[in-house]
Tab-separated table of C-alpha atoms and ligand atoms in Angstrom:
chain	number	residue	atom	x	y	z
A	1	MET	CA	-72.780	18.949	30.294
A	2	LEU	CA	-69.362	18.151	31.824
A	3	ARG	CA	-67.742	19.994	28.914
A	4	THR	CA	-69.181	23.297	30.143
A	5	ILE	CA	-67.082	22.956	33.340
A	6	PRO	CA	-63.573	24.408	32.688
A	7	PHE	CA	-62.010	21.656	34.763
A	8	PHE	CA	-63.099	18.967	32.277
A	9	GLN	CA	-62.583	20.896	29.052
A	10	GLY	CA	-59.304	19.186	28.101
A	11	LEU	CA	-60.843	15.721	28.062
A	12	SER	CA	-61.653	13.759	24.913
A	13	ASP	CA	-65.183	12.442	24.338
A	14	ASP	CA	-64.087	8.989	25.532
A	15	ASP	CA	-62.518	10.390	28.698
A	16	LEU	CA	-65.570	12.534	29.354
A	17	LYS	CA	-67.710	9.420	29.095
A	18	LEU	CA	-65.396	7.703	31.553
A	19	ILE	CA	-65.524	10.627	34.008
A	20	ASP	CA	-69.263	10.965	33.534
A	21	GLY	CA	-69.514	7.418	34.820
A	22	LEU	CA	-67.041	8.074	37.652
A	23	ALA	CA	-67.997	11.521	38.927
A	24	MET	CA	-70.957	11.089	41.240
A	25	GLU	CA	-73.655	13.751	41.079
A	26	LYS	CA	-74.715	15.171	44.421
A	27	HIS	CA	-77.608	17.532	45.185
A	28	THR	CA	-77.249	19.520	48.396
A	29	PRO	CA	-79.874	21.908	49.778
A	30	LYS	CA	-79.100	25.474	50.829
A	31	GLY	CA	-77.430	25.971	54.190
A	32	GLN	CA	-75.664	22.589	54.505
A	33	VAL	CA	-72.045	22.183	55.537
A	34	ILE	CA	-70.349	20.002	52.908
A	35	PHE	CA	-67.217	19.475	54.960
A	36	SER	CA	-65.431	21.178	57.833
A	37	GLU	CA	-61.954	22.560	58.277
A	38	GLY	CA	-59.556	19.992	59.762
A	39	GLU	CA	-61.426	16.917	58.483
A	40	GLU	CA	-59.665	14.304	56.412
A	41	GLY	CA	-60.783	14.583	52.812
A	42	ASP	CA	-60.361	12.436	49.733
A	43	THR	CA	-62.880	13.978	47.359
A	44	MET	CA	-63.033	17.142	45.287
A	45	PHE	CA	-66.141	18.902	44.039
A	46	THR	CA	-66.956	20.777	40.844
A	47	ILE	CA	-69.982	23.058	41.038
A	48	VAL	CA	-72.597	22.377	38.364
A	49	ALA	CA	-75.242	24.703	39.849
A	50	GLY	CA	-75.595	26.799	42.988
A	51	ARG	CA	-73.133	28.679	45.182
A	52	VAL	CA	-71.002	27.823	48.194
A	53	LYS	CA	-69.009	29.796	50.725
A	54	VAL	CA	-65.496	28.766	51.738
A	55	PHE	CA	-64.963	29.862	55.328
A	56	ILE	CA	-62.961	29.477	58.501
A	57	GLY	CA	-64.764	29.621	61.845
A	58	ASP	CA	-63.911	29.664	65.529
A	59	GLU	CA	-65.518	28.048	68.590
A	60	ASP	CA	-67.618	31.166	69.251
A	61	GLY	CA	-69.393	30.738	65.929
A	62	ARG	CA	-67.587	33.665	64.296
A	63	GLU	CA	-66.489	33.057	60.739
A	64	ILE	CA	-64.525	34.704	57.992
A	65	ILE	CA	-65.610	33.991	54.424
A	66	LEU	CA	-62.540	33.422	52.244
A	67	LYS	CA	-64.416	33.110	48.967
A	68	ILE	CA	-67.785	32.525	47.385
A	69	LEU	CA	-67.683	29.992	44.547
A	70	GLY	CA	-70.258	29.305	41.809
A	71	PRO	CA	-70.921	27.183	38.710
A	72	GLY	CA	-67.737	26.032	36.960
A	73	ASP	CA	-65.592	26.497	40.086
A	74	PHE	CA	-64.138	23.616	42.040
A	75	PHE	CA	-63.085	23.059	45.644
A	76	GLY	CA	-61.631	20.359	47.879
A	77	GLU	CA	-58.648	19.814	45.572
A	78	MET	CA	-56.065	20.956	48.147
A	79	ALA	CA	-56.514	17.939	50.438
A	80	LEU	CA	-56.084	15.680	47.389
A	81	ILE	CA	-52.925	17.451	46.286
A	82	ASP	CA	-51.065	17.729	49.615
A	83	ARG	CA	-52.840	14.945	51.586
A	84	GLN	CA	-53.410	17.354	54.464
A	85	PRO	CA	-56.716	17.907	56.298
A	86	ARG	CA	-59.266	20.307	54.803
A	87	SER	CA	-57.908	23.864	54.937
A	88	ALA	CA	-61.359	25.460	55.326
A	89	SER	CA	-65.045	24.598	55.672
A	90	VAL	CA	-67.483	24.766	52.771
A	91	ALA	CA	-71.272	25.269	53.007
A	92	THR	CA	-73.998	25.809	50.413
A	93	LEU	CA	-75.530	29.286	50.050
A	94	GLU	CA	-78.163	27.953	47.606
A	95	ASN	CA	-79.534	24.569	46.589
A	96	SER	CA	-76.538	23.198	44.704
A	97	VAL	CA	-75.500	20.389	42.370
A	98	PHE	CA	-71.958	18.997	42.355
A	99	ARG	CA	-69.963	16.394	40.490
A	100	ILE	CA	-67.652	14.684	42.951
A	101	LEU	CA	-64.352	13.005	42.135
A	102	SER	CA	-62.500	10.736	44.526
A	103	ASN	CA	-58.735	10.851	44.846
A	104	LYS	CA	-58.380	7.933	42.440
A	105	GLU	CA	-60.700	9.456	39.830
A	106	PHE	CA	-58.860	12.785	40.135
A	107	GLU	CA	-55.635	10.936	39.336
A	108	ILE	CA	-57.267	9.246	36.326
A	109	CYS	CA	-58.341	12.705	35.078
A	110	LEU	CA	-54.781	14.017	35.474
A	111	GLU	CA	-53.318	11.010	33.636
A	112	ARG	CA	-55.820	11.163	30.783
A	113	ALA	CA	-55.785	14.956	30.417
A	114	PRO	CA	-52.607	16.527	31.808
A	115	ARG	CA	-54.099	19.902	30.827
A	116	ILE	CA	-56.240	19.566	33.964
A	117	ALA	CA	-53.050	20.077	36.028
A	118	THR	CA	-52.649	23.480	34.329
A	119	VAL	CA	-56.274	24.364	35.104
A	120	VAL	CA	-55.678	23.476	38.763
A	121	MET	CA	-52.386	25.408	38.908
A	122	GLN	CA	-53.990	28.473	37.347
A	123	ALA	CA	-56.846	28.296	39.849
A	124	LEU	CA	-54.386	27.962	42.764
A	125	ALA	CA	-52.374	30.950	41.482
A	126	LYS	CA	-55.562	33.019	41.206
A	127	ARG	CA	-56.582	32.009	44.730
A	128	LEU	CA	-53.181	33.077	46.060
A	129	ARG	CA	-53.478	36.438	44.301
A	130	ASP	CA	-56.992	36.941	45.698
A	131	ALA	CA	-55.784	35.904	49.158
A	132	ASP	CA	-52.855	38.363	48.950
A	133	ARG	CA	-55.293	41.120	48.062
A	134	LYS	CA	-57.582	40.131	50.910
A	135	ILE	CA	-54.713	40.132	53.419
A	136	SER	CA	-53.670	43.622	52.358
A	137	THR	CA	-57.280	44.850	52.512
A	138	LEU	CA	-57.770	43.416	56.001
A	139	ALA	CA	-54.435	44.745	57.256
A	140	LEU	CA	-54.342	48.167	55.630
A	141	MET	CA	-57.924	49.407	55.254
A	142	ASP	CA	-60.473	50.480	57.846
A	143	VAL	CA	-63.863	48.731	57.893
A	144	TYR	CA	-65.425	51.359	55.634
A	145	GLY	CA	-62.744	50.776	52.975
A	146	ARG	CA	-63.049	46.992	53.358
A	147	VAL	CA	-66.804	47.072	52.749
A	148	ALA	CA	-66.357	49.420	49.761
A	149	SER	CA	-63.590	47.321	48.171
A	150	THR	CA	-65.519	44.060	48.757
A	151	LEU	CA	-68.616	45.498	47.049
A	152	LEU	CA	-66.522	46.617	44.079
A	153	GLU	CA	-64.805	43.220	43.906
A	154	LEU	CA	-68.163	41.397	43.799
A	155	ALA	CA	-69.749	43.836	41.348
A	156	ILE	CA	-70.555	42.841	37.782
A	157	ASN	CA	-71.826	44.943	34.907
A	158	SER	CA	-75.483	44.121	34.365
A	159	ASN	CA	-77.363	46.054	31.666
A	160	GLY	CA	-75.029	49.010	32.075
A	161	LYS	CA	-75.360	49.021	35.872
A	162	LEU	CA	-72.712	47.993	38.388
A	163	VAL	CA	-74.510	45.434	40.531
A	164	VAL	CA	-73.204	43.149	43.277
A	165	GLY	CA	-73.630	39.787	41.558
A	166	GLU	CA	-74.303	37.791	44.706
A	167	LYS	CA	-77.372	38.261	46.860
A	168	LEU	CA	-75.627	38.597	50.192
A	169	SER	CA	-76.995	39.195	53.661
A	170	GLN	CA	-75.380	41.881	55.803
A	171	GLN	CA	-74.028	39.038	57.954
A	172	ASP	CA	-72.350	37.505	54.846
A	173	ILE	CA	-70.697	40.858	54.047
A	174	ALA	CA	-69.663	41.221	57.702
A	175	ASN	CA	-68.079	37.768	57.541
A	176	MET	CA	-66.194	38.724	54.395
A	177	VAL	CA	-64.697	41.901	55.847
A	178	GLY	CA	-64.153	40.796	59.470
A	179	ALA	CA	-66.645	43.211	61.049
A	180	SER	CA	-69.939	43.031	62.949
A	181	ARG	CA	-73.285	42.982	61.126
A	182	GLU	CA	-74.254	46.193	62.925
A	183	MET	CA	-71.148	47.947	61.602
A	184	VAL	CA	-71.853	46.755	58.032
A	185	ASN	CA	-75.452	47.925	58.411
A	186	ARG	CA	-74.252	51.420	59.424
A	187	ILE	CA	-71.756	51.598	56.551
A	188	LEU	CA	-74.284	50.443	53.915
A	189	LYS	CA	-76.757	53.028	55.225
A	190	ASP	CA	-74.105	55.739	55.056
A	191	LEU	CA	-73.073	54.722	51.509
A	192	SER	CA	-76.735	54.746	50.551
A	193	ASP	CA	-77.388	58.164	52.183
A	194	ARG	CA	-74.448	59.596	50.237
A	195	GLY	CA	-75.931	58.240	46.987
A	196	TYR	CA	-73.003	55.876	46.288
A	197	ILE	CA	-75.154	52.728	46.401
A	198	SER	CA	-78.789	51.689	46.532
A	199	VAL	CA	-79.967	48.507	48.228
A	200	GLU	CA	-83.148	46.705	47.201
A	201	SER	CA	-84.047	43.247	48.540
A	202	LYS	CA	-80.383	42.251	48.992
A	203	THR	CA	-79.387	43.574	45.531
A	204	ILE	CA	-76.791	46.333	45.835
A	205	THR	CA	-76.346	48.718	42.906
A	206	ILE	CA	-73.194	50.834	42.904
A	207	HIS	CA	-73.612	54.306	41.382
A	208	ASP	CA	-70.070	54.438	40.040
A	209	ASN	CA	-70.556	57.849	38.416
A	210	LYS	CA	-70.999	59.314	41.907
A	211	LEU	CA	-68.112	57.556	43.619
A	212	PRO	CA	-65.273	59.614	45.079
A	213	PRO	CA	-61.772	58.541	43.910
A	214	SER	CA	-61.150	57.003	47.353
A	215	PHE	CA	-64.097	54.540	47.102
B	301	LIG	P1	-59.389	21.665	50.789
B	301	LIG	O1	-58.308	22.188	51.674
B	301	LIG	O2	-59.363	20.250	50.389
B	301	LIG	O3	-60.798	21.988	51.497
B	301	LIG	C1	-61.207	23.349	51.616
B	301	LIG	C2	-61.219	23.931	50.229
B	301	LIG	O4	-61.567	25.290	50.156
B	301	LIG	C3	-59.788	23.917	49.652
B	301	LIG	O5	-59.430	22.573	49.440
B	301	LIG	C4	-59.958	24.780	48.452
B	301	LIG	O6	-60.592	24.084	47.411
B	301	LIG	C5	-60.923	25.828	49.010
B	301	LIG	N1	-60.195	27.037	49.464
B	301	LIG	C6	-59.376	27.155	50.538
B	301	LIG	N2	-58.918	28.421	50.651
B	301	LIG	C7	-59.463	29.112	49.630
B	301	LIG	C8	-59.399	30.467	49.195
B	301	LIG	N3	-58.651	31.377	49.855
B	301	LIG	N4	-60.072	30.821	48.078
B	301	LIG	C9	-60.834	29.912	47.417
B	301	LIG	N5	-60.970	28.623	47.789
B	301	LIG	C10	-60.286	28.230	48.869
């Protein structure tokens, strides 16, 4: 099972056995905070099943979602690498299963399979690219454009249809684009009235053949 997680793919059978014994399995129900921004952290998590949101919040309860992660992704590695407090909070969006590695076990993985360092570097580079794109979207687009580009970013091709892969609430989308839920509600209704999208029980289908070039 560990072999299906990209993070562990460079390990030999013996090393996988070792890690299998080391990496604790943890089941966490939906809606739980796994850790909070600013905490000390000496564990990293790979996602076996479920989904989490990585977010930053303020004292008024407002939050911005930096990323939604799913099976095969990992998080919590930054505090292990730079020994700084957690850079963001992470909470489950669904009942989830993780394999957790402590600092020491992470180092054993790196020693046994140096390829893991490449996997981590590639993931960090991808995160930086995504973050750059997000900064430019937040700084340069109006809310309408931010909602449209977020929907397109999350969309996957499913049976020939462009569907937003995640089942997200309007509040989740609002927290991804830095807007109020009411504003997102108005924009989704407008996009739907114009025939660009249809929304059915949290599943958003994008009618890409009808989209204007500016969408
Ligand atoms: P760490 O800082 O230990 O704890 C929070 C984790 O969230 C961090 O490690 C990363 O694994 C993850 N994380 C932080 N920022 C982002 C981002 N922009 N995109 C994806 N994951 C992130």
